[in-house]
mmCIF file of C-alpha atoms and ligand atoms in Angstrom:
data_model
loop_
_atom_site.group_PDB
_atom_site.id
_atom_site.type_symbol
_atom_site.label_atom_id
_atom_site.label_comp_id
_atom_site.label_asym_id
_atom_site.label_seq_id
_atom_site.Cartn_x
_atom_site.Cartn_y
_atom_site.Cartn_z
ATOM 1 C CA MET A 1 51.045 14.649 8.093
ATOM 2 C CA LYS A 2 49.995 11.398 6.438
ATOM 3 C CA VAL A 3 48.013 8.429 7.735
ATOM 4 C CA ASN A 4 48.898 4.817 6.967
ATOM 5 C CA SER A 5 47.231 4.607 3.562
ATOM 6 C CA ASN A 6 47.369 0.813 3.643
ATOM 7 C CA TYR A 7 44.263 1.065 5.832
ATOM 8 C CA PHE A 8 42.363 2.279 2.766
ATOM 9 C CA ASN A 9 42.912 -1.180 1.293
ATOM 10 C CA LEU A 10 40.979 -2.853 4.114
ATOM 11 C CA ASN A 11 37.274 -3.581 4.237
ATOM 12 C CA GLU A 12 35.624 -0.750 6.107
ATOM 13 C CA SER A 13 35.161 -2.803 9.269
ATOM 14 C CA TYR A 14 36.426 -6.050 10.765
ATOM 15 C CA LEU A 15 34.266 -9.049 9.789
ATOM 16 C CA PHE A 16 32.777 -9.611 13.234
ATOM 17 C CA SER A 17 32.134 -5.893 13.746
ATOM 18 C CA THR A 18 30.158 -5.855 10.477
ATOM 19 C CA ILE A 19 28.113 -8.840 11.614
ATOM 20 C CA THR A 20 27.383 -7.312 15.026
ATOM 21 C CA ALA A 21 26.254 -4.090 13.324
ATOM 22 C CA LYS A 22 23.967 -6.060 10.983
ATOM 23 C CA ILE A 23 22.414 -8.001 13.871
ATOM 24 C CA ASN A 24 21.877 -4.796 15.870
ATOM 25 C CA GLU A 25 20.175 -3.231 12.855
ATOM 26 C CA PHE A 26 17.966 -6.306 12.464
ATOM 27 C CA SER A 27 17.015 -6.197 16.176
ATOM 28 C CA LYS A 28 16.098 -2.535 15.878
ATOM 29 C CA TYR A 29 13.535 -3.285 13.160
ATOM 30 C CA ASN A 30 12.391 -6.602 14.666
ATOM 31 C CA PRO A 31 12.021 -5.828 18.367
ATOM 32 C CA GLY A 32 11.265 -8.852 20.475
ATOM 33 C CA LYS A 33 12.567 -11.300 17.856
ATOM 34 C CA ASP A 34 14.628 -13.918 19.626
ATOM 35 C CA ILE A 35 18.009 -14.088 17.893
ATOM 36 C CA ILE A 36 20.290 -17.087 18.331
ATOM 37 C CA ARG A 37 23.862 -15.926 17.868
ATOM 38 C CA LEU A 38 26.045 -18.582 16.280
ATOM 39 C CA GLY A 39 28.302 -16.064 14.591
ATOM 40 C CA ILE A 40 31.458 -15.025 16.434
ATOM 41 C CA GLY A 41 33.126 -17.953 18.172
ATOM 42 C CA ASP A 42 32.561 -16.677 21.680
ATOM 43 C CA VAL A 43 32.158 -19.124 24.547
ATOM 44 C CA THR A 44 29.023 -19.210 26.703
ATOM 45 C CA LEU A 45 29.981 -21.511 29.602
ATOM 46 C CA PRO A 46 31.464 -19.824 32.673
ATOM 47 C CA LEU A 47 35.057 -20.331 33.798
ATOM 48 C CA VAL A 48 35.561 -23.699 35.484
ATOM 49 C CA PRO A 49 35.648 -23.820 39.324
ATOM 50 C CA ILE A 50 39.379 -24.488 39.660
ATOM 51 C CA VAL A 51 40.170 -21.356 37.649
ATOM 52 C CA ILE A 52 37.861 -19.240 39.809
ATOM 53 C CA ASP A 53 39.484 -20.617 42.993
ATOM 54 C CA ALA A 54 42.974 -19.865 41.680
ATOM 55 C CA MET A 55 42.055 -16.355 40.614
ATOM 56 C CA GLN A 56 40.286 -15.599 43.913
ATOM 57 C CA LYS A 57 43.380 -16.715 45.787
ATOM 58 C CA ALA A 58 45.503 -14.503 43.544
ATOM 59 C CA VAL A 59 43.240 -11.506 44.213
ATOM 60 C CA LEU A 60 43.781 -11.961 47.964
ATOM 61 C CA GLU A 61 47.549 -12.193 47.400
ATOM 62 C CA MET A 62 47.416 -8.857 45.576
ATOM 63 C CA GLY A 63 45.880 -7.302 48.698
ATOM 64 C CA GLU A 64 48.711 -8.364 51.036
ATOM 65 C CA ALA A 65 52.025 -6.509 51.209
ATOM 66 C CA GLY A 66 53.967 -9.781 51.394
ATOM 67 C CA THR A 67 52.475 -11.322 48.251
ATOM 68 C CA PHE A 68 51.534 -8.255 46.202
ATOM 69 C CA LYS A 69 52.922 -8.217 42.624
ATOM 70 C CA GLY A 70 53.819 -5.223 40.484
ATOM 71 C CA TYR A 71 55.195 -5.696 36.975
ATOM 72 C CA GLY A 72 55.493 -9.399 36.232
ATOM 73 C CA GLU A 73 58.315 -11.457 34.742
ATOM 74 C CA GLU A 74 59.148 -10.351 31.183
ATOM 75 C CA GLN A 75 57.960 -13.431 29.293
ATOM 76 C CA GLY A 76 55.186 -14.214 31.773
ATOM 77 C CA TYR A 77 55.430 -15.901 35.178
ATOM 78 C CA LEU A 78 57.630 -18.978 35.307
ATOM 79 C CA PHE A 79 54.862 -20.964 37.060
ATOM 80 C CA LEU A 80 52.683 -20.616 33.946
ATOM 81 C CA ARG A 81 55.466 -21.201 31.437
ATOM 82 C CA SER A 82 56.483 -24.355 33.368
ATOM 83 C CA ALA A 83 52.878 -25.559 33.327
ATOM 84 C CA ILE A 84 52.870 -25.074 29.542
ATOM 85 C CA THR A 85 56.073 -27.121 29.143
ATOM 86 C CA ARG A 86 54.389 -29.951 31.073
ATOM 87 C CA TYR A 87 51.267 -29.651 28.886
ATOM 88 C CA TYR A 88 53.490 -30.026 25.818
ATOM 89 C CA GLU A 89 55.361 -32.985 27.342
ATOM 90 C CA ASN A 90 52.038 -34.810 27.142
ATOM 91 C CA LYS A 91 52.086 -34.097 23.416
ATOM 92 C CA ASN A 92 55.659 -35.494 23.281
ATOM 93 C CA VAL A 93 57.040 -32.029 22.633
ATOM 94 C CA LYS A 94 59.980 -30.792 24.707
ATOM 95 C CA LEU A 95 60.058 -27.046 25.255
ATOM 96 C CA LYS A 96 62.200 -24.763 27.387
ATOM 97 C CA GLU A 97 60.499 -22.190 29.566
ATOM 98 C CA ASP A 98 62.280 -19.332 27.796
ATOM 99 C CA GLU A 99 60.832 -20.432 24.466
ATOM 100 C CA ILE A 100 57.361 -19.473 25.757
ATOM 101 C CA PHE A 101 55.910 -15.948 25.872
ATOM 102 C CA ILE A 102 52.654 -15.343 27.751
ATOM 103 C CA SER A 103 50.295 -13.001 25.940
ATOM 104 C CA ASP A 104 46.773 -11.647 26.151
ATOM 105 C CA GLY A 105 45.616 -14.026 23.406
ATOM 106 C CA ALA A 106 46.551 -15.503 20.044
ATOM 107 C CA LYS A 107 44.958 -12.740 17.968
ATOM 108 C CA SER A 108 47.202 -9.965 19.316
ATOM 109 C CA ASP A 109 50.396 -11.964 18.892
ATOM 110 C CA LEU A 110 49.443 -13.188 15.405
ATOM 111 C CA GLY A 111 49.198 -9.553 14.380
ATOM 112 C CA ASN A 112 52.084 -8.189 16.447
ATOM 113 C CA ILE A 113 54.603 -10.842 15.382
ATOM 114 C CA LEU A 114 54.842 -9.055 12.030
ATOM 115 C CA ASP A 115 56.950 -6.388 13.782
ATOM 116 C CA ILE A 116 59.955 -8.720 13.682
ATOM 117 C CA PHE A 117 59.735 -9.446 9.938
ATOM 118 C CA SER A 118 60.808 -7.298 7.007
ATOM 119 C CA ILE A 119 58.115 -5.576 5.003
ATOM 120 C CA ASP A 120 59.658 -7.128 1.881
ATOM 121 C CA ASN A 121 58.551 -10.651 2.786
ATOM 122 C CA THR A 122 55.850 -12.314 0.728
ATOM 123 C CA VAL A 123 53.060 -13.800 2.807
ATOM 124 C CA LEU A 124 51.188 -16.979 1.931
ATOM 125 C CA ILE A 125 47.680 -17.255 3.357
ATOM 126 C CA PRO A 126 45.201 -20.080 2.886
ATOM 127 C CA ASP A 127 41.788 -19.013 1.614
ATOM 128 C CA PRO A 128 39.365 -19.277 3.417
ATOM 129 C CA VAL A 129 40.877 -18.408 6.798
ATOM 130 C CA TYR A 130 40.643 -16.260 9.959
ATOM 131 C CA PRO A 131 40.607 -12.662 8.617
ATOM 132 C CA VAL A 132 43.211 -11.352 11.076
ATOM 133 C CA TYR A 133 46.101 -12.806 9.023
ATOM 134 C CA VAL A 134 45.036 -10.943 5.889
ATOM 135 C CA ASP A 135 44.031 -7.678 7.557
ATOM 136 C CA THR A 136 47.222 -7.303 9.616
ATOM 137 C CA ASN A 137 49.365 -7.809 6.522
ATOM 138 C CA ILE A 138 47.287 -5.354 4.501
ATOM 139 C CA MET A 139 47.787 -2.814 7.310
ATOM 140 C CA ALA A 140 51.536 -3.313 7.014
ATOM 141 C CA GLY A 141 51.473 -3.186 3.204
ATOM 142 C CA ARG A 142 53.003 -6.615 2.688
ATOM 143 C CA LYS A 143 52.535 -8.621 -0.497
ATOM 144 C CA ILE A 144 50.003 -11.416 0.054
ATOM 145 C CA ILE A 145 49.510 -14.492 -2.066
ATOM 146 C CA TYR A 146 46.765 -17.015 -1.442
ATOM 147 C CA ILE A 147 46.568 -20.776 -1.522
ATOM 148 C CA ASP A 148 43.167 -22.229 -2.282
ATOM 149 C CA GLY A 149 41.263 -24.369 0.166
ATOM 150 C CA ASP A 150 38.156 -25.875 -1.365
ATOM 151 C CA ILE A 151 35.928 -28.875 -1.460
ATOM 152 C CA ASN A 152 38.483 -30.768 -3.621
ATOM 153 C CA ASN A 153 41.226 -30.630 -0.993
ATOM 154 C CA ASP A 154 38.829 -30.794 1.972
ATOM 155 C CA PHE A 155 39.755 -27.169 2.703
ATOM 156 C CA LEU A 156 43.299 -28.298 3.575
ATOM 157 C CA PRO A 157 45.568 -26.755 0.928
ATOM 158 C CA ILE A 158 49.084 -28.159 0.413
ATOM 159 C CA PRO A 159 51.881 -26.039 -1.117
ATOM 160 C CA ASN A 160 53.319 -26.682 -4.527
ATOM 161 C CA LYS A 161 56.974 -26.188 -5.412
ATOM 162 C CA GLU A 162 56.353 -23.180 -7.683
ATOM 163 C CA THR A 163 54.893 -21.055 -4.881
ATOM 164 C CA LYS A 164 57.470 -18.753 -3.295
ATOM 165 C CA ALA A 165 56.684 -17.302 0.100
ATOM 166 C CA ASP A 166 58.541 -16.183 3.231
ATOM 167 C CA ILE A 167 55.798 -16.116 5.857
ATOM 168 C CA ILE A 168 53.084 -18.781 5.918
ATOM 169 C CA TYR A 169 49.961 -18.814 8.070
ATOM 170 C CA LEU A 170 48.410 -22.131 9.022
ATOM 171 C CA CYS A 171 45.450 -22.663 11.320
ATOM 172 C CA SER A 172 44.663 -26.217 12.406
ATOM 173 C CA PRO A 173 42.000 -27.065 13.519
ATOM 174 C CA ASN A 174 40.974 -24.477 11.011
ATOM 175 C CA ASN A 175 38.918 -21.410 11.588
ATOM 176 C CA PRO A 176 36.454 -21.247 9.784
ATOM 177 C CA THR A 177 36.227 -24.731 8.249
ATOM 178 C CA GLY A 178 37.024 -26.953 11.244
ATOM 179 C CA ALA A 179 39.319 -29.028 8.991
ATOM 180 C CA VAL A 180 42.474 -30.445 10.629
ATOM 181 C CA TYR A 181 45.797 -31.243 8.937
ATOM 182 C CA ASN A 182 47.127 -34.755 9.511
ATOM 183 C CA ALA A 183 50.803 -35.363 10.299
ATOM 184 C CA ASP A 184 51.779 -36.112 6.675
ATOM 185 C CA GLN A 185 50.155 -32.934 5.418
ATOM 186 C CA LEU A 186 51.827 -30.844 8.104
ATOM 187 C CA LYS A 187 55.141 -32.513 7.277
ATOM 188 C CA THR A 188 54.702 -31.308 3.681
ATOM 189 C CA TRP A 189 54.303 -27.769 4.970
ATOM 190 C CA VAL A 190 57.321 -28.058 7.266
ATOM 191 C CA ASN A 191 59.464 -29.389 4.395
ATOM 192 C CA TYR A 192 58.224 -26.605 2.152
ATOM 193 C CA ALA A 193 59.132 -23.972 4.777
ATOM 194 C CA LEU A 194 62.582 -25.476 5.326
ATOM 195 C CA GLU A 195 63.287 -25.629 1.573
ATOM 196 C CA ASN A 196 62.126 -22.028 1.057
ATOM 197 C CA ASP A 197 63.753 -20.584 4.179
ATOM 198 C CA ALA A 198 60.237 -19.524 5.225
ATOM 199 C CA VAL A 199 58.596 -19.199 8.646
ATOM 200 C CA ILE A 200 55.276 -20.866 9.473
ATOM 201 C CA LEU A 201 52.995 -18.990 11.850
ATOM 202 C CA PHE A 202 50.954 -21.855 13.266
ATOM 203 C CA ASP A 203 47.693 -20.920 14.970
ATOM 204 C CA SER A 204 46.661 -23.767 17.271
ATOM 205 C CA ALA A 205 43.962 -21.884 19.179
ATOM 206 C CA TYR A 206 41.486 -24.755 18.687
ATOM 207 C CA GLU A 207 43.860 -27.643 19.472
ATOM 208 C CA ALA A 208 41.942 -28.688 22.592
ATOM 209 C CA PHE A 209 38.999 -29.687 20.379
ATOM 210 C CA ILE A 210 40.931 -32.432 18.603
ATOM 211 C CA GLN A 211 39.355 -35.784 19.438
ATOM 212 C CA ASP A 212 41.187 -37.980 16.954
ATOM 213 C CA GLU A 213 44.477 -38.905 18.654
ATOM 214 C CA GLU A 214 46.193 -39.462 15.311
ATOM 215 C CA LEU A 215 45.875 -35.774 14.439
ATOM 216 C CA PRO A 216 48.687 -33.406 15.490
ATOM 217 C CA SER A 217 47.717 -30.788 18.063
ATOM 218 C CA SER A 218 51.044 -28.927 17.857
ATOM 219 C CA ILE A 219 53.237 -28.302 14.831
ATOM 220 C CA TYR A 220 56.233 -29.312 16.958
ATOM 221 C CA GLN A 221 55.006 -32.899 16.792
ATOM 222 C CA ILE A 222 56.394 -32.750 13.243
ATOM 223 C CA ASP A 223 60.160 -33.259 12.739
ATOM 224 C CA GLY A 224 61.947 -30.107 11.646
ATOM 225 C CA ALA A 225 59.173 -27.737 12.817
ATOM 226 C CA LYS A 226 61.332 -26.141 15.510
ATOM 227 C CA ASP A 227 63.590 -24.846 12.739
ATOM 228 C CA CYS A 228 60.789 -23.106 10.867
ATOM 229 C CA ALA A 229 57.645 -22.559 12.953
ATOM 230 C CA ILE A 230 56.220 -20.258 15.611
ATOM 231 C CA GLU A 231 53.141 -21.571 17.427
ATOM 232 C CA PHE A 232 50.348 -19.392 18.823
ATOM 233 C CA CYS A 233 47.849 -20.749 21.310
ATOM 234 C CA SER A 234 45.370 -19.405 23.788
ATOM 235 C CA PHE A 235 43.159 -20.269 26.741
ATOM 236 C CA SER A 236 40.217 -18.542 25.027
ATOM 237 C CA LYS A 237 38.693 -21.599 23.403
ATOM 238 C CA THR A 238 40.441 -24.214 25.579
ATOM 239 C CA ALA A 239 39.053 -22.844 28.827
ATOM 240 C CA GLY A 240 36.612 -20.047 28.071
ATOM 241 C CA PHE A 241 39.082 -17.157 28.482
ATOM 242 C CA THR A 242 37.666 -14.989 25.648
ATOM 243 C CA GLY A 243 36.870 -12.291 28.204
ATOM 244 C CA THR A 244 39.654 -13.132 30.643
ATOM 245 C CA ARG A 245 42.491 -12.891 28.065
ATOM 246 C CA CYS A 246 45.491 -15.174 28.233
ATOM 247 C CA GLY A 247 47.464 -16.990 25.548
ATOM 248 C CA TYR A 248 51.007 -17.911 24.666
ATOM 249 C CA THR A 249 53.441 -17.899 21.773
ATOM 250 C CA ILE A 250 56.253 -20.405 21.364
ATOM 251 C CA ILE A 251 59.469 -19.494 19.546
ATOM 252 C CA PRO A 252 62.061 -22.281 19.695
ATOM 253 C CA HIS A 253 65.729 -21.333 20.053
ATOM 254 C CA GLU A 254 66.508 -23.282 16.862
ATOM 255 C CA LEU A 255 64.501 -20.794 14.809
ATOM 256 C CA LYS A 256 66.992 -18.392 13.222
ATOM 257 C CA LYS A 257 66.824 -16.178 10.132
ATOM 258 C CA GLU A 258 69.791 -14.207 8.780
ATOM 259 C CA ASN A 259 71.640 -15.557 11.835
ATOM 260 C CA ALA A 260 69.213 -13.786 14.163
ATOM 261 C CA SER A 261 67.269 -15.684 16.812
ATOM 262 C CA LEU A 262 63.561 -14.930 16.315
ATOM 263 C CA ASN A 263 63.085 -15.683 20.006
ATOM 264 C CA LYS A 264 65.472 -12.816 20.878
ATOM 265 C CA LEU A 265 63.828 -10.428 18.422
ATOM 266 C CA TRP A 266 60.404 -11.185 19.885
ATOM 267 C CA LEU A 267 61.704 -10.751 23.441
ATOM 268 C CA ARG A 268 63.085 -7.358 22.418
ATOM 269 C CA ARG A 269 59.761 -6.431 20.822
ATOM 270 C CA GLN A 270 57.632 -7.588 23.752
ATOM 271 C CA THR A 271 59.755 -5.981 26.464
ATOM 272 C CA THR A 272 59.459 -2.692 24.578
ATOM 273 C CA LYS A 273 55.782 -2.742 23.632
ATOM 274 C CA PHE A 274 54.015 -5.083 26.095
ATOM 275 C CA ASN A 275 53.794 -5.131 29.885
ATOM 276 C CA GLY A 276 52.341 -8.578 30.315
ATOM 277 C CA VAL A 277 49.168 -10.306 31.433
ATOM 278 C CA PRO A 278 47.791 -9.712 34.962
ATOM 279 C CA TYR A 279 49.164 -12.013 37.679
ATOM 280 C CA ILE A 280 45.606 -13.005 38.617
ATOM 281 C CA VAL A 281 44.860 -14.150 35.072
ATOM 282 C CA GLN A 282 48.130 -16.051 34.763
ATOM 283 C CA ARG A 283 47.233 -17.959 37.961
ATOM 284 C CA GLY A 284 43.944 -18.818 36.225
ATOM 285 C CA GLY A 285 45.879 -20.098 33.199
ATOM 286 C CA GLU A 286 48.090 -22.220 35.438
ATOM 287 C CA ALA A 287 44.954 -23.737 37.015
ATOM 288 C CA VAL A 288 43.605 -24.696 33.567
ATOM 289 C CA LEU A 289 46.710 -26.781 32.947
ATOM 290 C CA SER A 290 46.524 -28.669 36.260
ATOM 291 C CA GLU A 291 45.212 -32.225 36.108
ATOM 292 C CA GLN A 292 41.837 -31.221 37.494
ATOM 293 C CA GLY A 293 41.723 -28.073 35.376
ATOM 294 C CA LEU A 294 42.213 -30.019 32.177
ATOM 295 C CA LEU A 295 39.411 -32.387 33.164
ATOM 296 C CA GLN A 296 37.051 -29.518 33.939
ATOM 297 C CA ALA A 297 37.959 -27.750 30.687
ATOM 298 C CA LYS A 298 37.448 -31.002 28.780
ATOM 299 C CA ASN A 299 33.880 -31.231 30.097
ATOM 300 C CA ASN A 300 33.158 -27.840 28.559
ATOM 301 C CA ILE A 301 34.748 -28.833 25.277
ATOM 302 C CA ASN A 302 32.606 -31.976 25.188
ATOM 303 C CA TYR A 303 29.539 -29.830 25.809
ATOM 304 C CA TYR A 304 30.376 -27.672 22.755
ATOM 305 C CA LEU A 305 31.106 -30.736 20.628
ATOM 306 C CA GLU A 306 27.699 -32.134 21.605
ATOM 307 C CA ASN A 307 26.216 -28.827 20.448
ATOM 308 C CA ALA A 308 28.008 -29.290 17.131
ATOM 309 C CA LYS A 309 26.425 -32.750 16.818
ATOM 310 C CA THR A 310 22.973 -31.292 17.408
ATOM 311 C CA ILE A 311 23.453 -29.033 14.390
ATOM 312 C CA THR A 312 25.258 -31.475 12.098
ATOM 313 C CA GLY A 313 22.501 -34.041 12.752
ATOM 314 C CA VAL A 314 20.005 -31.673 11.128
ATOM 315 C CA LEU A 315 22.343 -30.823 8.246
ATOM 316 C CA GLU A 316 22.689 -34.535 7.525
ATOM 317 C CA LYS A 317 18.906 -34.917 7.548
ATOM 318 C CA LEU A 318 18.547 -31.986 5.162
ATOM 319 C CA ASP A 319 21.331 -33.363 2.975
ATOM 320 C CA ILE A 320 23.328 -30.145 3.271
ATOM 321 C CA TRP A 321 27.066 -30.581 2.671
ATOM 322 C CA PHE A 322 29.231 -29.635 5.662
ATOM 323 C CA THR A 323 32.606 -30.229 7.240
ATOM 324 C CA GLY A 324 34.003 -29.546 10.736
ATOM 325 C CA GLY A 325 32.212 -29.943 14.050
ATOM 326 C CA LYS A 326 34.125 -33.110 14.992
ATOM 327 C CA ASN A 327 37.582 -31.874 15.977
ATOM 328 C CA ALA A 328 36.636 -28.218 16.042
ATOM 329 C CA PRO A 329 33.845 -25.972 17.344
ATOM 330 C CA TYR A 330 32.917 -24.709 13.875
ATOM 331 C CA ILE A 331 30.576 -26.210 11.304
ATOM 332 C CA TRP A 332 31.236 -25.155 7.726
ATOM 333 C CA LEU A 333 28.317 -25.736 5.422
ATOM 334 C CA LYS A 334 27.462 -25.202 1.789
ATOM 335 C CA CYS A 335 24.656 -22.659 1.439
ATOM 336 C CA PRO A 336 21.497 -24.332 0.139
ATOM 337 C CA ASP A 337 20.557 -23.622 -3.487
ATOM 338 C CA ASN A 338 24.020 -22.174 -4.095
ATOM 339 C CA MET A 339 23.007 -18.994 -2.332
ATOM 340 C CA LYS A 340 25.733 -16.387 -1.823
ATOM 341 C CA SER A 341 27.028 -16.292 1.748
ATOM 342 C CA TRP A 342 25.704 -12.840 2.663
ATOM 343 C CA ASP A 343 22.335 -13.602 1.047
ATOM 344 C CA PHE A 344 22.129 -16.748 3.153
ATOM 345 C CA PHE A 345 23.085 -14.706 6.221
ATOM 346 C CA ASP A 346 20.106 -12.386 5.604
ATOM 347 C CA TYR A 347 17.798 -15.251 4.713
ATOM 348 C CA LEU A 348 18.669 -17.263 7.820
ATOM 349 C CA LEU A 349 18.391 -14.256 10.123
ATOM 350 C CA ASN A 350 15.040 -13.204 8.669
ATOM 351 C CA GLU A 351 13.492 -16.649 8.478
ATOM 352 C CA THR A 352 14.874 -18.265 11.642
ATOM 353 C CA GLY A 353 16.484 -15.577 13.774
ATOM 354 C CA ILE A 354 19.780 -17.503 13.600
ATOM 355 C CA ALA A 355 22.888 -15.368 13.071
ATOM 356 C CA GLY A 356 25.933 -17.122 11.617
ATOM 357 C CA THR A 357 29.032 -16.004 9.732
ATOM 358 C CA PRO A 358 29.072 -15.713 5.934
ATOM 359 C CA GLY A 359 31.882 -17.791 4.443
ATOM 360 C CA ALA A 360 32.797 -14.974 2.061
ATOM 361 C CA GLY A 361 34.056 -13.045 5.085
ATOM 362 C CA PHE A 362 36.925 -15.535 5.305
ATOM 363 C CA GLY A 363 38.067 -15.157 1.697
ATOM 364 C CA LYS A 364 36.859 -15.646 -1.861
ATOM 365 C CA ASN A 365 36.752 -19.433 -1.527
ATOM 366 C CA GLY A 366 34.314 -19.011 1.326
ATOM 367 C CA GLU A 367 31.686 -17.650 -1.065
ATOM 368 C CA SER A 368 28.485 -19.735 -0.926
ATOM 369 C CA TYR A 369 29.609 -21.313 2.353
ATOM 370 C CA PHE A 370 28.536 -20.448 5.873
ATOM 371 C CA ARG A 371 29.987 -20.947 9.358
ATOM 372 C CA LEU A 372 27.996 -21.854 12.454
ATOM 373 C CA SER A 373 29.663 -21.750 15.844
ATOM 374 C CA ALA A 374 28.952 -24.508 18.382
ATOM 375 C CA PHE A 375 29.830 -22.274 21.349
ATOM 376 C CA GLY A 376 26.176 -21.508 22.129
ATOM 377 C CA LYS A 377 24.155 -22.637 25.130
ATOM 378 C CA LYS A 378 22.784 -26.164 24.749
ATOM 379 C CA GLU A 379 19.139 -25.066 24.847
ATOM 380 C CA ASN A 380 19.789 -22.472 22.137
ATOM 381 C CA MET A 381 21.538 -25.026 19.953
ATOM 382 C CA ILE A 382 18.561 -27.377 20.272
ATOM 383 C CA GLU A 383 16.239 -24.517 19.361
ATOM 384 C CA ALA A 384 18.516 -23.533 16.444
ATOM 385 C CA ALA A 385 18.464 -27.122 15.168
ATOM 386 C CA ALA A 386 14.649 -27.169 15.275
ATOM 387 C CA ARG A 387 14.461 -23.867 13.385
ATOM 388 C CA LEU A 388 16.923 -25.138 10.768
ATOM 389 C CA GLU A 389 14.819 -28.236 10.291
ATOM 390 C CA ASN A 390 11.842 -26.003 9.572
ATOM 391 C CA ILE A 391 13.763 -24.258 6.842
ATOM 392 C CA GLY A 392 14.290 -27.673 5.317
ATOM 393 C CA ALA A 393 10.560 -28.363 5.478
ATOM 394 C CA LYS A 394 9.819 -25.062 3.748
ATOM 395 C CA ALA A 395 12.405 -25.528 0.993
HETATM 396 C C1 MLT B 401 35.933 -16.245 15.434
HETATM 397 O O1 MLT B 401 34.718 -16.224 15.595
HETATM 398 O O2 MLT B 401 36.457 -16.477 14.331
HETATM 399 C C2 MLT B 401 36.786 -16.028 16.625
HETATM 400 O O3 MLT B 401 36.046 -15.885 17.763
HETATM 401 C C3 MLT B 401 37.565 -14.839 16.475
HETATM 402 C C4 MLT B 401 38.681 -14.802 17.467
HETATM 403 O O4 MLT B 401 39.005 -15.777 18.137
HETATM 404 O O5 MLT B 401 39.283 -13.734 17.530
#
């Protein structure tokens, strides 16, 4: 009997598990120390009222013989997939309901999608980026090549003609840097994918944070993308569903490889390995996309963006280089005095009680950078800003 030895090539634990363990260790030795957690991008505001109403109604339906639901529709309930098509119409993107698959979040699908691709494909991953893309491909034993994001390209790498890849991951607005590709840059990626017969896996989990209307919030706003891209999105960051779990994956019918429809392959995969998202939760997702739901969700997003401003205001004062925080809930800063990311993590936790995420956890180009999440409670963000300012005074 043999285990999957590819797992030996992974870091011992997932980035955010390592951070949680470090914070717990710190708390053990510093009891009573008030820690402000700006590490994992987890929301703090409760679900908006319209979502609660919809889910309560759905709970009651589940208790009545006439409205009770067992297994749901294969790709997710039509009411939710229709709501998503209307949401995309507002982005000038036309989708068919059967191009949408409801999931329990973007992370699972971003990992699971690899089931439909050959192990022989080469994967191109920007560095720094969300660690799930790298880890899931290491688990499968696929060849990974990296494309560098750094201060010179504003952490928005663009492919060159020499690079050969079959599967490309893009995340915009980016986790961890908060950088967002503009339409011309995304067009370059789409052209590259079409020329190389590659597939783009486009993670748009943070699209709802885009404030600048010129910036694309879906890759399908770019001509040709339906022939080469799969889009993954989620209600986690849009509407605080990190604990409720609901997302969706879009695979256009145009997208074919070796004459096979990727939509059909994914349907085959999902119907075999996944039994869907609870009816109650899907009703909550539908409520998010109603007119009132979008307004309520927007209020929460504005709250987090205000939090981001509270922090970036201090960074500006301290003359610390940063990006993000404007069209994304993450602030990506250069560690003062060129400190290494994990050293800065320890320093910040010890000196201020603020826990963030070391940039090195997102790839080698993240070394000496640091990510702060704006998903905290307003009062904690104000307190964090004051503590950061103190650090500046000490330095
Ligand atoms: C993060 O902090 O990068 C995210 O919360 C992780 C996730 O969405 O899975």
